């Protein structure tokens, strides 16, 4: 990587960054998180934590949290859905063993011991099921940053931390990959903060994190560039962030993966049916899906698409894994159940649809195992999907995990529920950042 002056934009950044105001804000927000953690999550009562109480804290943790806007302060984009956050807090409240491990991580002062506790958490199967553990370390790092935003960085992604360490030529980066997940999360925090300050950027962990994600600084280390594509109503060029991704070929699937994808396809059909939609499935998949889902009324599984598109568009739509049809004439939502390792083919089909019908307004979702969420984010941000005629595909298509589909399918009164509930479980392709 070419030599860069990491602090080049500090004077410009300091010109609008009100450090005393930010410190006051984050002192209050951290106190809110700590109080919620102590009194609700770790509280002795057995009553569930309400969505309302959860959402107040999610808003602090996650830039994509319900109610946030450009003027709202939040730790980062954590790539966790609203519904998953709610389940996570309630599971930590109910599962004392799990909650206690996270509590020890938050309050422990010794770095080595804190790292050991994180490794212990990552060894617990139940932690993976509620989004607590993942190779990026997002969730635990968000908790740590909320608990003490002035010591713990808001650079929550281990991938971003490694890129920054490499950009800053930190010796710590050389051993990064060989370390345990707990060691990475804990010790990269200190090593990165030290490297940033050594580069001439001063301030607490919150300030230096925000500086790292300041647009011109981000270009120095994350390999992204901005390019104007169209003019908005304010006559200002609309910018599109592009990440150049490497190509991965689809791998062979084992029978278990195929069977699991068919089950999810069936669950999506069942959910849509219960919400009152007609269902479309591709003809080659119908016999397999029929083993896991049968419509209550056979007429709800459409045999032809009642859509007035040209032949090419009809052919593309007809291959989408699950479509919910409203009033027998319009598409409400389209789902691609993407079980391939590259996760590319499902995204490409959605892109084909948008390219054929640039004015089409369909809510599109890629549905895949949770561990492929980061892959989805990388693939959908490829240049080919970022320079589309009517905008970025990442603004039109979101990710929903297999686990969230299963959870939605188990909700009571689905027949009285609108499809907007999916918005509490979808995750956009935005990279985790401040």
Short mmCIF file of C-alpha atoms in Angstrom, two decimals:
data_model
loop_
_atom_site.label_atom_id
_atom_site.label_comp_id
_atom_site.label_asym_id
_atom_site.label_seq_id
_atom_site.Cartn_x
_atom_site.Cartn_y
_atom_site.Cartn_z
CA UNK A 1 0.00 0.00 0.00
CA UNK A 2 1.40 3.43 -0.89
CA UNK A 3 2.52 5.77 1.85
CA UNK A 4 -0.34 7.87 3.20
CA UNK A 5 -0.57 10.68 5.71
CA UNK A 6 -3.36 9.40 7.90
CA UNK A 7 -3.79 12.67 9.76
CA UNK A 8 -4.05 14.81 6.59
CA UNK A 9 -7.74 15.54 7.11
CA UNK A 10 -7.61 16.09 10.89
CA UNK A 11 -7.82 19.89 10.77
CA UNK A 12 -10.79 19.67 8.42
CA UNK A 13 -12.44 17.05 10.65
CA UNK A 14 -11.80 19.06 13.83
CA UNK A 15 -13.49 22.01 12.17
CA UNK A 16 -16.90 20.40 12.53
CA UNK A 17 -16.37 17.77 15.23
CA UNK A 18 -17.56 19.24 18.55
CA UNK A 19 -15.58 17.09 20.99
CA UNK A 20 -17.10 18.40 24.29
CA UNK A 21 -20.64 18.02 22.91
CA UNK A 22 -19.93 14.52 21.64
CA UNK A 23 -18.43 13.50 24.96
CA UNK A 24 -21.51 14.71 26.81
CA UNK A 25 -23.83 12.85 24.41
CA UNK A 26 -21.92 9.59 24.67
CA UNK A 27 -21.62 9.79 28.44
CA UNK A 28 -25.43 9.88 28.59
CA UNK A 29 -25.94 7.17 25.95
CA UNK A 30 -23.44 4.88 27.66
CA UNK A 31 -25.22 5.40 30.98
CA UNK A 32 -28.51 4.43 29.29
CA UNK A 33 -26.95 1.24 27.96
CA UNK A 34 -25.39 0.36 31.31
CA UNK A 35 -28.66 0.94 33.15
CA UNK A 36 -30.58 -1.19 30.65
CA UNK A 37 -27.97 -3.91 30.88
CA UNK A 38 -27.93 -3.99 34.70
CA UNK A 39 -31.64 -3.53 35.39
CA UNK A 40 -33.30 -5.27 32.46
CA UNK A 41 -30.94 -7.79 30.88
CA UNK A 42 -29.28 -8.85 34.12
CA UNK A 43 -32.32 -8.06 36.26
CA UNK A 44 -33.73 -10.75 38.54
CA UNK A 45 -37.29 -10.57 37.18
CA UNK A 46 -38.43 -13.20 34.71
CA UNK A 47 -40.69 -11.00 32.60
CA UNK A 48 -39.74 -10.50 28.92
CA UNK A 49 -38.13 -7.22 27.91
CA UNK A 50 -40.59 -5.26 25.80
CA UNK A 51 -39.85 -4.30 22.21
CA UNK A 52 -40.16 -0.66 23.25
CA UNK A 53 -37.45 -1.00 25.90
CA UNK A 54 -35.20 -2.96 23.54
CA UNK A 55 -35.63 -0.47 20.72
CA UNK A 56 -34.41 2.45 22.84
CA UNK A 57 -31.09 0.64 23.27
CA UNK A 58 -30.90 -0.77 19.75
CA UNK A 59 -31.09 2.82 18.55
CA UNK A 60 -27.88 3.51 20.49
CA UNK A 61 -26.10 0.36 19.34
CA UNK A 62 -27.02 0.19 15.68
CA UNK A 63 -27.00 2.91 13.03
CA UNK A 64 -29.71 0.89 11.24
CA UNK A 65 -31.81 0.68 14.41
CA UNK A 66 -35.45 1.70 14.27
CA UNK A 67 -35.90 5.46 14.61
CA UNK A 68 -32.35 6.43 13.66
CA UNK A 69 -31.64 9.14 11.10
CA UNK A 70 -28.59 11.07 9.89
CA UNK A 71 -28.64 13.27 13.01
CA UNK A 72 -28.89 10.38 15.49
CA UNK A 73 -25.87 9.12 17.40
CA UNK A 74 -25.27 5.37 17.26
CA UNK A 75 -22.22 3.16 17.74
CA UNK A 76 -22.06 1.67 14.23
CA UNK A 77 -23.92 -0.24 11.55
CA UNK A 78 -23.90 -3.65 13.20
CA UNK A 79 -25.57 -5.73 10.44
CA UNK A 80 -28.07 -7.20 12.92
CA UNK A 81 -31.80 -6.89 12.29
CA UNK A 82 -34.18 -5.18 14.72
CA UNK A 83 -35.99 -8.43 15.43
CA UNK A 84 -32.73 -10.27 16.05
CA UNK A 85 -31.60 -7.59 18.52
CA UNK A 86 -34.87 -7.98 20.44
CA UNK A 87 -34.51 -11.76 20.60
CA UNK A 88 -30.87 -11.42 21.63
CA UNK A 89 -31.65 -9.23 24.64
CA UNK A 90 -34.48 -11.47 25.78
CA UNK A 91 -32.38 -14.60 25.41
CA UNK A 92 -29.56 -13.04 27.44
CA UNK A 93 -32.16 -12.08 30.06
CA UNK A 94 -33.63 -15.58 30.15
CA UNK A 95 -30.47 -17.64 29.72
CA UNK A 96 -28.50 -16.72 32.83
CA UNK A 97 -25.43 -18.71 31.83
CA UNK A 98 -25.18 -16.84 28.55
CA UNK A 99 -25.98 -13.49 30.10
CA UNK A 100 -23.37 -13.93 32.80
CA UNK A 101 -20.62 -14.64 30.28
CA UNK A 102 -21.42 -11.44 28.37
CA UNK A 103 -21.59 -9.54 31.65
CA UNK A 104 -18.12 -10.76 32.60
CA UNK A 105 -16.82 -9.60 29.21
CA UNK A 106 -18.22 -6.12 29.78
CA UNK A 107 -16.98 -5.57 33.34
CA UNK A 108 -13.60 -7.36 33.18
CA UNK A 109 -10.64 -4.98 33.23
CA UNK A 110 -7.77 -7.40 32.57
CA UNK A 111 -7.35 -7.75 28.78
CA UNK A 112 -6.19 -11.38 28.81
CA UNK A 113 -9.09 -12.46 31.01
CA UNK A 114 -11.56 -10.47 28.90
CA UNK A 115 -10.25 -12.22 25.77
CA UNK A 116 -10.65 -15.61 27.46
CA UNK A 117 -14.28 -14.81 28.31
CA UNK A 118 -14.96 -13.90 24.68
CA UNK A 119 -13.42 -17.19 23.54
CA UNK A 120 -15.63 -18.95 26.07
CA UNK A 121 -18.68 -17.20 24.62
CA UNK A 122 -17.72 -18.20 21.08
CA UNK A 123 -17.57 -21.84 22.18
CA UNK A 124 -21.23 -21.76 23.25
CA UNK A 125 -23.64 -23.04 20.58
CA UNK A 126 -26.53 -20.97 21.89
CA UNK A 127 -24.54 -17.76 21.35
CA UNK A 128 -24.32 -18.35 17.60
CA UNK A 129 -28.08 -18.79 17.32
CA UNK A 130 -28.79 -15.27 18.59
CA UNK A 131 -26.17 -13.35 16.58
CA UNK A 132 -23.80 -12.95 19.53
CA UNK A 133 -20.88 -14.59 17.78
CA UNK A 134 -19.58 -14.19 14.26
CA UNK A 135 -16.20 -13.90 12.60
CA UNK A 136 -16.48 -10.12 12.29
CA UNK A 137 -16.97 -9.69 16.06
CA UNK A 138 -19.59 -6.99 15.47
CA UNK A 139 -22.02 -7.71 18.28
CA UNK A 140 -19.56 -8.06 21.15
CA UNK A 141 -17.59 -5.05 19.91
CA UNK A 142 -20.81 -2.99 19.79
CA UNK A 143 -21.56 -3.94 23.39
CA UNK A 144 -18.04 -3.02 24.48
CA UNK A 145 -18.19 0.34 22.69
CA UNK A 146 -21.56 1.16 24.25
CA UNK A 147 -20.33 0.13 27.70
CA UNK A 148 -17.32 2.45 27.44
CA UNK A 149 -17.28 4.48 24.20
CA UNK A 150 -14.22 6.47 25.24
CA UNK A 151 -11.94 3.42 25.62
CA UNK A 152 -13.46 0.89 23.22
CA UNK A 153 -13.39 1.73 19.53
CA UNK A 154 -16.54 2.07 17.46
CA UNK A 155 -14.63 0.33 14.65
CA UNK A 156 -16.52 -2.86 15.41
CA UNK A 157 -15.61 -5.01 12.41
CA UNK A 158 -12.43 -7.06 12.73
CA UNK A 159 -12.08 -6.85 8.97
CA UNK A 160 -12.01 -3.05 9.17
CA UNK A 161 -9.60 -3.13 12.10
CA UNK A 162 -7.17 -5.28 10.12
CA UNK A 163 -7.37 -2.97 7.10
CA UNK A 164 -6.67 0.04 9.30
CA UNK A 165 -3.77 -1.67 11.06
CA UNK A 166 -2.25 -2.55 7.68
CA UNK A 167 -2.77 0.98 6.38
CA UNK A 168 -1.04 2.36 9.47
CA UNK A 169 1.75 -0.24 9.13
CA UNK A 170 1.20 -1.54 12.64
CA UNK A 171 3.39 -4.51 13.57
CA UNK A 172 0.35 -5.98 15.31
CA UNK A 173 -1.25 -6.72 11.92
CA UNK A 174 1.35 -9.39 11.18
CA UNK A 175 0.00 -11.77 13.85
CA UNK A 176 -3.63 -10.76 13.59
CA UNK A 177 -4.96 -13.80 11.69
CA UNK A 178 -3.28 -16.33 13.98
CA UNK A 179 -4.96 -15.07 17.15
CA UNK A 180 -8.13 -16.36 18.78
CA UNK A 181 -11.30 -14.35 18.23
CA UNK A 182 -11.22 -13.06 21.81
CA UNK A 183 -7.62 -11.94 21.51
CA UNK A 184 -8.37 -10.20 18.20
CA UNK A 185 -11.33 -8.28 19.59
CA UNK A 186 -9.63 -7.18 22.82
CA UNK A 187 -6.05 -6.54 21.76
CA UNK A 188 -6.74 -5.06 18.32
CA UNK A 189 -8.71 -2.36 20.13
CA UNK A 190 -5.64 -1.14 21.99
CA UNK A 191 -3.21 -1.72 19.13
CA UNK A 192 -5.35 0.17 16.63
CA UNK A 193 -6.01 3.09 18.98
CA UNK A 194 -2.27 3.34 19.62
CA UNK A 195 -1.49 3.25 15.88
CA UNK A 196 -4.08 5.93 15.08
CA UNK A 197 -2.75 8.25 17.77
CA UNK A 198 0.84 7.58 16.68
CA UNK A 199 -0.24 8.77 13.21
CA UNK A 200 -1.17 12.12 14.75
CA UNK A 201 -4.91 11.73 15.38
CA UNK A 202 -5.73 12.69 18.95
CA UNK A 203 -8.81 12.14 21.07
CA UNK A 204 -10.80 9.42 22.81
CA UNK A 205 -11.87 6.15 21.18
CA UNK A 206 -15.14 7.57 19.93
CA UNK A 207 -13.52 10.53 18.21
CA UNK A 208 -10.73 8.60 16.52
CA UNK A 209 -13.26 5.98 15.35
CA UNK A 210 -15.41 8.67 13.74
CA UNK A 211 -12.31 10.11 12.10
CA UNK A 212 -11.50 6.73 10.54
CA UNK A 213 -14.91 6.71 8.82
CA UNK A 214 -14.72 10.30 7.65
CA UNK A 215 -15.19 9.88 3.87
CA UNK A 216 -11.76 11.06 2.63
CA UNK A 217 -10.00 9.12 5.39
CA UNK A 218 -11.96 5.96 4.61
CA UNK A 219 -10.67 6.06 1.05
CA UNK A 220 -7.13 5.76 2.43
CA UNK A 221 -7.65 2.39 4.07
CA UNK A 222 -10.80 0.57 2.92
CA UNK A 223 -10.15 0.43 -0.81
CA UNK A 224 -13.36 2.25 -1.69
CA UNK A 225 -13.95 5.15 -4.00
CA UNK A 226 -16.90 7.43 -4.62
CA UNK A 227 -18.30 8.11 -8.06
CA UNK A 228 -21.22 10.35 -9.02
CA UNK A 229 -23.98 8.52 -10.87
CA UNK A 230 -27.07 10.66 -10.97
CA UNK A 231 -28.33 14.01 -9.79
CA UNK A 232 -30.75 14.20 -6.88
CA UNK A 233 -33.61 16.65 -6.52
CA UNK A 234 -31.24 19.02 -4.74
CA UNK A 235 -29.01 19.04 -7.86
CA UNK A 236 -26.18 17.51 -5.87
CA UNK A 237 -24.48 14.44 -7.38
CA UNK A 238 -25.58 11.22 -5.70
CA UNK A 239 -22.54 9.21 -4.63
CA UNK A 240 -22.18 5.46 -4.78
CA UNK A 241 -19.67 3.58 -2.68
CA UNK A 242 -18.05 0.73 -4.57
CA UNK A 243 -16.07 -2.15 -3.11
CA UNK A 244 -14.03 -4.21 -5.52
CA UNK A 245 -14.56 -7.85 -4.59
CA UNK A 246 -12.75 -10.98 -5.66
CA UNK A 247 -14.60 -13.63 -7.63
CA UNK A 248 -15.45 -16.95 -6.04
CA UNK A 249 -16.88 -19.87 -7.92
CA UNK A 250 -19.95 -21.63 -6.60
CA UNK A 251 -19.06 -24.76 -4.73
CA UNK A 252 -20.80 -28.10 -4.80
CA UNK A 253 -23.54 -28.40 -2.23
CA UNK A 254 -24.15 -31.39 -0.04
CA UNK A 255 -27.61 -32.87 0.23
CA UNK A 256 -28.13 -31.32 3.66
CA UNK A 257 -27.71 -27.80 2.31
CA UNK A 258 -30.13 -28.46 -0.54
CA UNK A 259 -32.73 -29.94 1.79
CA UNK A 260 -32.37 -26.98 4.15
CA UNK A 261 -32.87 -24.47 1.34
CA UNK A 262 -36.05 -26.27 0.25
CA UNK A 263 -37.36 -26.11 3.83
CA UNK A 264 -36.74 -22.36 3.90
CA UNK A 265 -38.43 -22.00 0.52
CA UNK A 266 -41.43 -23.81 1.96
CA UNK A 267 -41.46 -21.62 5.07
CA UNK A 268 -41.42 -18.46 2.95
CA UNK A 269 -44.36 -19.80 0.97
CA UNK A 270 -46.19 -20.65 4.19
CA UNK A 271 -45.57 -17.21 5.71
CA UNK A 272 -46.79 -15.47 2.57
CA UNK A 273 -49.86 -17.67 2.35
CA UNK A 274 -50.78 -16.95 5.98
CA UNK A 275 -50.46 -13.22 5.29
CA UNK A 276 -52.95 -13.56 2.46
CA UNK A 277 -50.66 -13.51 -0.58
CA UNK A 278 -50.80 -15.82 -3.54
CA UNK A 279 -47.55 -17.72 -3.99
CA UNK A 280 -45.33 -18.33 -6.98
CA UNK A 281 -42.68 -21.04 -7.02
CA UNK A 282 -40.50 -21.97 -10.00
CA UNK A 283 -41.82 -25.04 -11.77
CA UNK A 284 -38.64 -27.13 -11.20
CA UNK A 285 -38.90 -26.60 -7.42
CA UNK A 286 -42.58 -27.38 -6.89
CA UNK A 287 -42.33 -31.12 -6.34
CA UNK A 288 -39.54 -30.72 -3.75
CA UNK A 289 -41.24 -27.85 -1.91
CA UNK A 290 -44.49 -29.85 -1.85
CA UNK A 291 -42.82 -32.28 0.55
CA UNK A 292 -42.52 -29.53 3.17
CA UNK A 293 -45.42 -27.19 2.32
CA UNK A 294 -48.88 -27.63 0.87
CA UNK A 295 -51.21 -24.61 0.46
CA UNK A 296 -54.46 -24.71 2.39
CA UNK A 297 -56.18 -23.54 -0.76
CA UNK A 298 -54.53 -24.96 -3.93
CA UNK A 299 -55.55 -21.83 -5.82
CA UNK A 300 -53.08 -19.77 -3.75
CA UNK A 301 -50.16 -21.54 -5.45
CA UNK A 302 -50.29 -19.91 -8.86
CA UNK A 303 -49.70 -21.96 -11.99
CA UNK A 304 -49.12 -18.91 -14.19
CA UNK A 305 -47.80 -15.45 -13.41
CA UNK A 306 -50.60 -12.88 -13.78
CA UNK A 307 -48.17 -10.13 -14.76
CA UNK A 308 -48.10 -8.00 -17.88
CA UNK A 309 -44.38 -8.03 -18.63
CA UNK A 310 -42.54 -8.97 -21.79
CA UNK A 311 -41.35 -12.53 -22.35
CA UNK A 312 -37.79 -11.92 -21.11
CA UNK A 313 -39.01 -10.36 -17.87
CA UNK A 314 -41.59 -13.11 -17.32
CA UNK A 315 -38.87 -15.74 -17.78
CA UNK A 316 -36.61 -14.05 -15.23
CA UNK A 317 -39.39 -13.57 -12.67
CA UNK A 318 -40.51 -17.15 -13.14
CA UNK A 319 -37.16 -18.44 -11.86
CA UNK A 320 -37.18 -16.45 -8.58
CA UNK A 321 -37.40 -18.88 -5.66
CA UNK A 322 -40.47 -17.45 -3.91
CA UNK A 323 -42.74 -14.56 -4.89
CA UNK A 324 -45.63 -13.14 -2.92
CA UNK A 325 -48.35 -11.88 -5.27
CA UNK A 326 -50.84 -9.25 -4.10
CA UNK A 327 -54.40 -9.11 -5.44
CA UNK A 328 -53.37 -11.60 -8.15
CA UNK A 329 -51.73 -8.88 -10.22
CA UNK A 330 -48.69 -7.33 -8.56
CA UNK A 331 -45.52 -8.55 -6.85
CA UNK A 332 -45.32 -7.68 -3.16
CA UNK A 333 -41.99 -9.33 -2.34
CA UNK A 334 -39.48 -11.57 -4.08
CA UNK A 335 -37.08 -13.96 -2.33
CA UNK A 336 -33.99 -15.75 -3.53
CA UNK A 337 -32.96 -18.57 -1.19
CA UNK A 338 -29.23 -18.48 -1.76
CA UNK A 339 -27.45 -21.56 -0.45
CA UNK A 340 -24.35 -21.34 -2.68
CA UNK A 341 -21.09 -20.32 -1.05
CA UNK A 342 -20.54 -17.37 -3.39
CA UNK A 343 -24.14 -16.13 -2.89
CA UNK A 344 -23.75 -14.50 -6.28
CA UNK A 345 -26.39 -16.20 -8.43
CA UNK A 346 -29.37 -14.99 -6.41
CA UNK A 347 -28.12 -11.40 -6.44
CA UNK A 348 -27.55 -11.63 -10.18
CA UNK A 349 -31.12 -12.77 -10.79
CA UNK A 350 -32.45 -9.77 -8.85
CA UNK A 351 -30.16 -7.51 -10.86
CA UNK A 352 -31.42 -9.04 -14.10
CA UNK A 353 -34.97 -8.27 -13.07
CA UNK A 354 -34.16 -4.64 -12.27
CA UNK A 355 -32.21 -4.26 -15.52
CA UNK A 356 -35.14 -5.60 -17.55
CA UNK A 357 -37.66 -3.41 -15.74
CA UNK A 358 -35.85 -0.29 -14.40
CA UNK A 359 -39.09 1.20 -13.07
CA UNK A 360 -40.25 -1.93 -11.28
CA UNK A 361 -40.86 -1.41 -7.55
CA UNK A 362 -40.41 -4.75 -5.82
CA UNK A 363 -39.12 -5.45 -2.33
CA UNK A 364 -36.38 -8.00 -2.88
CA UNK A 365 -34.60 -10.21 -0.36
CA UNK A 366 -31.69 -12.64 -0.41
CA UNK A 367 -32.31 -15.37 2.18
CA UNK A 368 -29.30 -17.35 3.35
CA UNK A 369 -27.57 -18.77 6.44
CA UNK A 370 -26.39 -16.12 8.88
CA UNK A 371 -22.72 -16.84 8.24
CA UNK A 372 -23.18 -15.68 4.62
CA UNK A 373 -24.46 -12.23 5.52
CA UNK A 374 -21.06 -10.59 5.18
CA UNK A 375 -20.58 -12.34 1.83
CA UNK A 376 -23.92 -10.91 0.68
CA UNK A 377 -22.77 -7.42 1.66
CA UNK A 378 -19.54 -7.80 -0.31
CA UNK A 379 -21.10 -9.28 -3.43
CA UNK A 380 -24.00 -6.85 -3.78
CA UNK A 381 -21.57 -3.93 -3.56
CA UNK A 382 -19.60 -5.06 -6.62
CA UNK A 383 -19.24 -2.31 -9.25
CA UNK A 384 -21.61 -4.10 -11.64
CA UNK A 385 -24.42 -3.75 -9.08
CA UNK A 386 -23.44 -0.27 -7.92
CA UNK A 387 -23.62 1.48 -11.29
CA UNK A 388 -27.08 0.37 -12.37
CA UNK A 389 -29.25 2.79 -14.31
CA UNK A 390 -31.73 3.40 -11.51
CA UNK A 391 -29.37 3.22 -8.53
CA UNK A 392 -27.51 0.70 -6.43
CA UNK A 393 -28.94 -2.79 -6.09
CA UNK A 394 -27.89 -2.65 -2.43
CA UNK A 395 -30.58 0.03 -1.93
CA UNK A 396 -33.27 -2.27 -3.33
CA UNK A 397 -32.36 -5.73 -2.01
CA UNK A 398 -31.80 -6.78 1.61
CA UNK A 399 -30.62 -9.85 3.52
CA UNK A 400 -32.77 -12.09 5.74
CA UNK A 401 -31.20 -15.02 7.56
CA UNK A 402 -32.54 -18.57 7.69
CA UNK A 403 -32.89 -18.18 11.47
CA UNK A 404 -35.08 -15.11 11.09
CA UNK A 405 -37.32 -16.86 8.56
CA UNK A 406 -37.80 -19.70 11.04
CA UNK A 407 -38.61 -17.19 13.77
CA UNK A 408 -41.15 -15.32 11.63
CA UNK A 409 -42.81 -18.62 10.69
CA UNK A 410 -43.36 -19.36 14.40
CA UNK A 411 -44.97 -16.02 15.22
CA UNK A 412 -48.56 -16.14 16.39
CA UNK A 413 -51.37 -14.60 14.38
CA UNK A 414 -49.45 -14.41 11.12
CA UNK A 415 -52.78 -14.27 9.29
CA UNK A 416 -53.37 -10.92 11.04
CA UNK A 417 -49.83 -9.68 10.33
CA UNK A 418 -48.76 -7.47 7.44
CA UNK A 419 -45.66 -8.16 5.41
CA UNK A 420 -44.06 -4.98 6.78
CA UNK A 421 -42.96 -7.08 9.75
CA UNK A 422 -40.11 -8.32 7.55
CA UNK A 423 -38.54 -4.89 7.86
CA UNK A 424 -37.70 -5.73 11.47
CA UNK A 425 -35.67 -8.71 10.29
CA UNK A 426 -34.02 -7.53 7.09
CA UNK A 427 -30.48 -6.17 7.03
CA UNK A 428 -29.13 -3.80 4.40
CA UNK A 429 -25.80 -4.31 2.70
CA UNK A 430 -24.17 -1.31 4.36
CA UNK A 431 -20.81 -2.11 5.82
CA UNK A 432 -20.53 -1.85 9.63
CA UNK A 433 -19.22 1.63 10.37
CA UNK A 434 -19.97 4.80 12.29
#
